[in-house]
Amino acid sequence: MSAPAYISFEQSLAGFDNIAAAVPPISKEELNARIAKLQGLMRDGGVKAVYLDTSTSLTYFTAMTLGASERMHGAIIPSRGAPIYISPAFEEPKTQTLITIPGEIGVWEEHEDPARLVADLICSLAADGNILAFDPATPFAFSSPITTHLGDRLTVTGAKDLIAQCRQIKSANEIAIIQAAMTASLRVHKAVWEGLYEGVKTTEVTDFIAAAHAKLGMKHIFAAAQFGEATAYPHGVPYAQTLKAGDMVLIDLGAHIHRYCSDITRTYVFGEPTERQREIWSLEQKAHRAAFDAAKIGIACEEVDFAARKVLTDAGYGPDYQVPGLPHRTGHGLGMDMHEDPYIVRGNKTPLARGMVFSDEPMLALYGECGVRLEDIIYMTKEGPAFFTQPSSSLERPFD
């Protein structure tokens, strides 16, 4: 194969500029529409209130971002009316500055029980329903005492399905932000490919990826660099590797703009590929394409997994999750969390719908030898699936 024109990591960094600054965030109008949609679903299901902890869902519905701690801090979304924010009393001034969607603040002093405050506020709401639904990210240390204080006044359930019905359908604005993040991260990927040299360590590669994302104005989330036999393991190995000619290279990375994530994996060979490497890379490419082709509006998410897995099992790998083969699901939803609904996995009967966003990554893992993962993110249009990034067309030219 012809090697890429070598461009050092330092040269690449010098050419990067802040692209994130030009990307508009989600508007207040869209935030209000999100809350209205959630409230409509709540009323349909008899849910009086949803409690949102310091999670991504709190940010999704209110634009408020809080750090998790041992102190209860979050928001109550009633089935009608404005949010009620929950805050330690000494944090109230800061909480006021974080409010985008107007609502009152319920405060508690250090010696007081915030769970009782939340339970009493919810029960006093002039809102329809007799159920409290907890954000699935709520720690048990918070949900348990709230439930105790409710007694028999309300039924308690989880809000996972309610939240998923909102978050897994992306708006045009969300798609645009994810597109910006994916385009920028693909640029970082190509810079890694161009900057590899014999003797480079995986830690040097991941340090560059973090620096590149920061230079582009993105919030770096993670980077994985795996060389040689280490590429066989989906989440890598707990030790650094040094690159040598003929190694398979697997790079997985992600960052975000306005909390919306990128996630892309590329696998290729440093130097001249062997016939064996070409064979398994081509098989992975076929499985990747089969998943894309299967992604039709209205079909169940699991059908996408079945289509990709069939390519590998027909070639003698697997079956099911056995290795050598595909040891995990084919994909996961992506948005403000890198892994969210909808999951592309057996048993998920959720029909694909316009606005859903999810990964296509049916990895072929051969423990003790190597692995290949090609990961691109699909978004569903009214016509069917589309990629945010151009998939690798060949082992030799993974970024053409």
JSON list of N, CA, C and O in Angstrom, two decimals, residues 37 44 55 74 117 122 135 145 147 149 174 181 192 200 240 246 252-253 266 281 294 300 324 334 336 373 379 388:
[
{"chain": "A", "resi": 37, "resn": "LYS", "atom": "N", "xyz": [-42.98, 18.16, 25.32]},
{"chain": "A", "resi": 37, "resn": "LYS", "atom": "CA", "xyz": [-43.15, 16.78, 24.84]},
{"chain": "A", "resi": 37, "resn": "LYS", "atom": "C", "xyz": [-43.12, 15.80, 26.00]},
{"chain": "A", "resi": 37, "resn": "LYS", "atom": "O", "xyz": [-43.96, 14.89, 26.08]},
{"chain": "A", "resi": 44, "resn": "ASP", "atom": "N", "xyz": [-50.08, 11.35, 29.52]},
{"chain": "A", "resi": 44, "resn": "ASP", "atom": "CA", "xyz": [-50.62, 10.13, 28.90]},
{"chain": "A", "resi": 44, "resn": "ASP", "atom": "C", "xyz": [-50.43, 8.91, 29.79]},
{"chain": "A", "resi": 44, "resn": "ASP", "atom": "O", "xyz": [-51.25, 7.99, 29.76]},
{"chain": "A", "resi": 55, "resn": "SER", "atom": "N", "xyz": [-27.70, 14.76, 35.80]},
{"chain": "A", "resi": 55, "resn": "SER", "atom": "CA", "xyz": [-27.41, 13.85, 34.69]},
{"chain": "A", "resi": 55, "resn": "SER", "atom": "C", "xyz": [-27.47, 14.60, 33.37]},
{"chain": "A", "resi": 55, "resn": "SER", "atom": "O", "xyz": [-27.82, 15.78, 33.31]},
{"chain": "A", "resi": 74, "resn": "GLY", "atom": "N", "xyz": [-30.85, 18.91, 41.61]},
{"chain": "A", "resi": 74, "resn": "GLY", "atom": "CA", "xyz": [-31.45, 18.46, 40.36]},
{"chain": "A", "resi": 74, "resn": "GLY", "atom": "C", "xyz": [-32.67, 19.28, 40.03]},
{"chain": "A", "resi": 74, "resn": "GLY", "atom": "O", "xyz": [-32.71, 20.48, 40.26]},
{"chain": "A", "resi": 117, "resn": "LEU", "atom": "N", "xyz": [-37.91, 17.16, 51.36]},
{"chain": "A", "resi": 117, "resn": "LEU", "atom": "CA", "xyz": [-38.28, 18.35, 50.60]},
{"chain": "A", "resi": 117, "resn": "LEU", "atom": "C", "xyz": [-38.81, 17.96, 49.22]},
{"chain": "A", "resi": 117, "resn": "LEU", "atom": "O", "xyz": [-39.86, 18.45, 48.79]},
{"chain": "A", "resi": 122, "resn": "ILE", "atom": "N", "xyz": [-43.33, 17.46, 45.45]},
{"chain": "A", "resi": 122, "resn": "ILE", "atom": "CA", "xyz": [-44.01, 16.71, 44.39]},
{"chain": "A", "resi": 122, "resn": "ILE", "atom": "C", "xyz": [-45.47, 16.45, 44.78]},
{"chain": "A", "resi": 122, "resn": "ILE", "atom": "O", "xyz": [-46.39, 16.63, 43.98]},
{"chain": "A", "resi": 135, "resn": "ASP", "atom": "N", "xyz": [-35.48, 9.73, 36.99]},
{"chain": "A", "resi": 135, "resn": "ASP", "atom": "CA", "xyz": [-34.38, 9.68, 36.03]},
{"chain": "A", "resi": 135, "resn": "ASP", "atom": "C", "xyz": [-33.55, 8.43, 36.35]},
{"chain": "A", "resi": 135, "resn": "ASP", "atom": "O", "xyz": [-33.16, 8.22, 37.51]},
{"chain": "A", "resi": 145, "resn": "PRO", "atom": "N", "xyz": [-34.62, 7.30, 49.81]},
{"chain": "A", "resi": 145, "resn": "PRO", "atom": "CA", "xyz": [-35.29, 8.11, 50.84]},
{"chain": "A", "resi": 145, "resn": "PRO", "atom": "C", "xyz": [-36.46, 8.93, 50.32]},
{"chain": "A", "resi": 145, "resn": "PRO", "atom": "O", "xyz": [-37.43, 9.16, 51.04]},
{"chain": "A", "resi": 147, "resn": "THR", "atom": "N", "xyz": [-38.53, 7.92, 48.02]},
{"chain": "A", "resi": 147, "resn": "THR", "atom": "CA", "xyz": [-39.60, 6.93, 47.98]},
{"chain": "A", "resi": 147, "resn": "THR", "atom": "C", "xyz": [-40.18, 6.67, 49.36]},
{"chain": "A", "resi": 147, "resn": "THR", "atom": "O", "xyz": [-41.40, 6.58, 49.55]},
{"chain": "A", "resi": 149, "resn": "HIS", "atom": "N", "xyz": [-40.24, 8.73, 51.92]},
{"chain": "A", "resi": 149, "resn": "HIS", "atom": "CA", "xyz": [-41.02, 9.88, 52.37]},
{"chain": "A", "resi": 149, "resn": "HIS", "atom": "C", "xyz": [-42.34, 10.00, 51.62]},
{"chain": "A", "resi": 149, "resn": "HIS", "atom": "O", "xyz": [-43.31, 10.57, 52.15]},
{"chain": "A", "resi": 174, "resn": "GLU", "atom": "N", "xyz": [-29.99, 19.24, 16.54]},
{"chain": "A", "resi": 174, "resn": "GLU", "atom": "CA", "xyz": [-29.12, 18.24, 17.15]},
{"chain": "A", "resi": 174, "resn": "GLU", "atom": "C", "xyz": [-28.28, 17.53, 16.09]},
{"chain": "A", "resi": 174, "resn": "GLU", "atom": "O", "xyz": [-27.07, 17.31, 16.28]},
{"chain": "A", "resi": 181, "resn": "ALA", "atom": "N", "xyz": [-19.41, 17.87, 15.13]},
{"chain": "A", "resi": 181, "resn": "ALA", "atom": "CA", "xyz": [-18.50, 17.11, 15.98]},
{"chain": "A", "resi": 181, "resn": "ALA", "atom": "C", "xyz": [-17.88, 15.94, 15.23]},
{"chain": "A", "resi": 181, "resn": "ALA", "atom": "O", "xyz": [-16.67, 15.68, 15.35]},
{"chain": "A", "resi": 192, "resn": "VAL", "atom": "N", "xyz": [-4.01, 11.48, 12.75]},
{"chain": "A", "resi": 192, "resn": "VAL", "atom": "CA", "xyz": [-3.31, 10.37, 13.40]},
{"chain": "A", "resi": 192, "resn": "VAL", "atom": "C", "xyz": [-2.69, 9.47, 12.34]},
{"chain": "A", "resi": 192, "resn": "VAL", "atom": "O", "xyz": [-1.51, 9.10, 12.42]},
{"chain": "A", "resi": 200, "resn": "VAL", "atom": "N", "xyz": [6.36, 4.95, 17.57]},
{"chain": "A", "resi": 200, "resn": "VAL", "atom": "CA", "xyz": [5.45, 5.79, 18.32]},
{"chain": "A", "resi": 200, "resn": "VAL", "atom": "C", "xyz": [4.68, 4.93, 19.32]},
{"chain": "A", "resi": 200, "resn": "VAL", "atom": "O", "xyz": [4.36, 3.78, 19.05]},
{"chain": "A", "resi": 240, "resn": "ALA", "atom": "N", "xyz": [0.56, 0.11, 27.41]},
{"chain": "A", "resi": 240, "resn": "ALA", "atom": "CA", "xyz": [0.88, 0.81, 26.17]},
{"chain": "A", "resi": 240, "resn": "ALA", "atom": "C", "xyz": [1.57, -0.12, 25.19]},
{"chain": "A", "resi": 240, "resn": "ALA", "atom": "O", "xyz": [2.18, -1.13, 25.58]},
{"chain": "A", "resi": 246, "resn": "GLY", "atom": "N", "xyz": [3.79, -3.46, 9.89]},
{"chain": "A", "resi": 246, "resn": "GLY", "atom": "CA", "xyz": [2.91, -4.61, 9.76]},
{"chain": "A", "resi": 246, "resn": "GLY", "atom": "C", "xyz": [1.85, -4.71, 10.82]},
{"chain": "A", "resi": 246, "resn": "GLY", "atom": "O", "xyz": [0.98, -5.59, 10.75]},
{"chain": "A", "resi": 252, "resn": "ASP", "atom": "N", "xyz": [-9.92, 4.63, 18.18]},
{"chain": "A", "resi": 252, "resn": "ASP", "atom": "CA", "xyz": [-11.31, 4.98, 18.51]},
{"chain": "A", "resi": 252, "resn": "ASP", "atom": "C", "xyz": [-11.26, 6.27, 19.31]},
{"chain": "A", "resi": 252, "resn": "ASP", "atom": "O", "xyz": [-10.43, 6.40, 20.22]},
{"chain": "A", "resi": 253, "resn": "LEU", "atom": "N", "xyz": [-12.12, 7.22, 19.00]},
{"chain": "A", "resi": 253, "resn": "LEU", "atom": "CA", "xyz": [-12.04, 8.50, 19.70]},
{"chain": "A", "resi": 253, "resn": "LEU", "atom": "C", "xyz": [-13.40, 9.18, 19.74]},
{"chain": "A", "resi": 253, "resn": "LEU", "atom": "O", "xyz": [-14.30, 8.87, 18.97]},
{"chain": "A", "resi": 266, "resn": "ARG", "atom": "N", "xyz": [-11.48, 3.76, 13.35]},
{"chain": "A", "resi": 266, "resn": "ARG", "atom": "CA", "xyz": [-10.86, 3.34, 12.10]},
{"chain": "A", "resi": 266, "resn": "ARG", "atom": "C", "xyz": [-9.81, 2.27, 12.41]},
{"chain": "A", "resi": 266, "resn": "ARG", "atom": "O", "xyz": [-9.12, 2.34, 13.43]},
{"chain": "A", "resi": 281, "resn": "TRP", "atom": "N", "xyz": [-10.21, -7.59, 7.23]},
{"chain": "A", "resi": 281, "resn": "TRP", "atom": "CA", "xyz": [-10.67, -6.19, 7.09]},
{"chain": "A", "resi": 281, "resn": "TRP", "atom": "C", "xyz": [-11.85, -6.13, 6.11]},
{"chain": "A", "resi": 281, "resn": "TRP", "atom": "O", "xyz": [-12.85, -5.45, 6.38]},
{"chain": "A", "resi": 294, "resn": "ALA", "atom": "N", "xyz": [-29.43, -2.64, 6.22]},
{"chain": "A", "resi": 294, "resn": "ALA", "atom": "CA", "xyz": [-30.60, -3.18, 6.92]},
{"chain": "A", "resi": 294, "resn": "ALA", "atom": "C", "xyz": [-31.39, -2.10, 7.65]},
{"chain": "A", "resi": 294, "resn": "ALA", "atom": "O", "xyz": [-32.54, -2.33, 8.04]},
{"chain": "A", "resi": 300, "resn": "ALA", "atom": "N", "xyz": [-37.22, -3.24, 13.29]},
{"chain": "A", "resi": 300, "resn": "ALA", "atom": "CA", "xyz": [-36.73, -3.28, 14.67]},
{"chain": "A", "resi": 300, "resn": "ALA", "atom": "C", "xyz": [-35.22, -3.09, 14.71]},
{"chain": "A", "resi": 300, "resn": "ALA", "atom": "O", "xyz": [-34.48, -3.55, 13.83]},
{"chain": "A", "resi": 324, "resn": "PRO", "atom": "N", "xyz": [-13.47, -16.40, 17.91]},
{"chain": "A", "resi": 324, "resn": "PRO", "atom": "CA", "xyz": [-13.45, -15.27, 16.98]},
{"chain": "A", "resi": 324, "resn": "PRO", "atom": "C", "xyz": [-14.82, -14.97, 16.39]},
{"chain": "A", "resi": 324, "resn": "PRO", "atom": "O", "xyz": [-15.54, -15.88, 15.99]},
{"chain": "A", "resi": 334, "resn": "LEU", "atom": "N", "xyz": [-26.43, 7.50, 20.03]},
{"chain": "A", "resi": 334, "resn": "LEU", "atom": "CA", "xyz": [-25.45, 8.54, 20.33]},
{"chain": "A", "resi": 334, "resn": "LEU", "atom": "C", "xyz": [-26.14, 9.90, 20.31]},
{"chain": "A", "resi": 334, "resn": "LEU", "atom": "O", "xyz": [-26.99, 10.16, 19.46]},
{"chain": "A", "resi": 336, "resn": "MET", "atom": "N", "xyz": [-26.26, 13.26, 23.45]},
{"chain": "A", "resi": 336, "resn": "MET", "atom": "CA", "xyz": [-25.57, 13.94, 24.53]},
{"chain": "A", "resi": 336, "resn": "MET", "atom": "C", "xyz": [-24.80, 12.96, 25.40]},
{"chain": "A", "resi": 336, "resn": "MET", "atom": "O", "xyz": [-23.88, 13.35, 26.13]},
{"chain": "A", "resi": 373, "resn": "ARG", "atom": "N", "xyz": [-12.34, -3.01, 13.73]},
{"chain": "A", "resi": 373, "resn": "ARG", "atom": "CA", "xyz": [-13.61, -2.33, 13.98]},
{"chain": "A", "resi": 373, "resn": "ARG", "atom": "C", "xyz": [-13.68, -1.08, 13.11]},
{"chain": "A", "resi": 373, "resn": "ARG", "atom": "O", "xyz": [-12.77, -0.25, 13.15]},
{"chain": "A", "resi": 379, "resn": "TYR", "atom": "N", "xyz": [-27.53, 8.31, 10.95]},
{"chain": "A", "resi": 379, "resn": "TYR", "atom": "CA", "xyz": [-28.75, 9.01, 11.36]},
{"chain": "A", "resi": 379, "resn": "TYR", "atom": "C", "xyz": [-29.85, 8.68, 10.35]},
{"chain": "A", "resi": 379, "resn": "TYR", "atom": "O", "xyz": [-29.60, 8.54, 9.16]},
{"chain": "A", "resi": 388, "resn": "PHE", "atom": "N", "xyz": [-22.87, 10.20, 8.99]},
{"chain": "A", "resi": 388, "resn": "PHE", "atom": "CA", "xyz": [-22.28, 11.50, 9.25]},
{"chain": "A", "resi": 388, "resn": "PHE", "atom": "C", "xyz": [-20.90, 11.62, 8.61]},
{"chain": "A", "resi": 388, "resn": "PHE", "atom": "O", "xyz": [-20.49, 12.71, 8.22]}
]
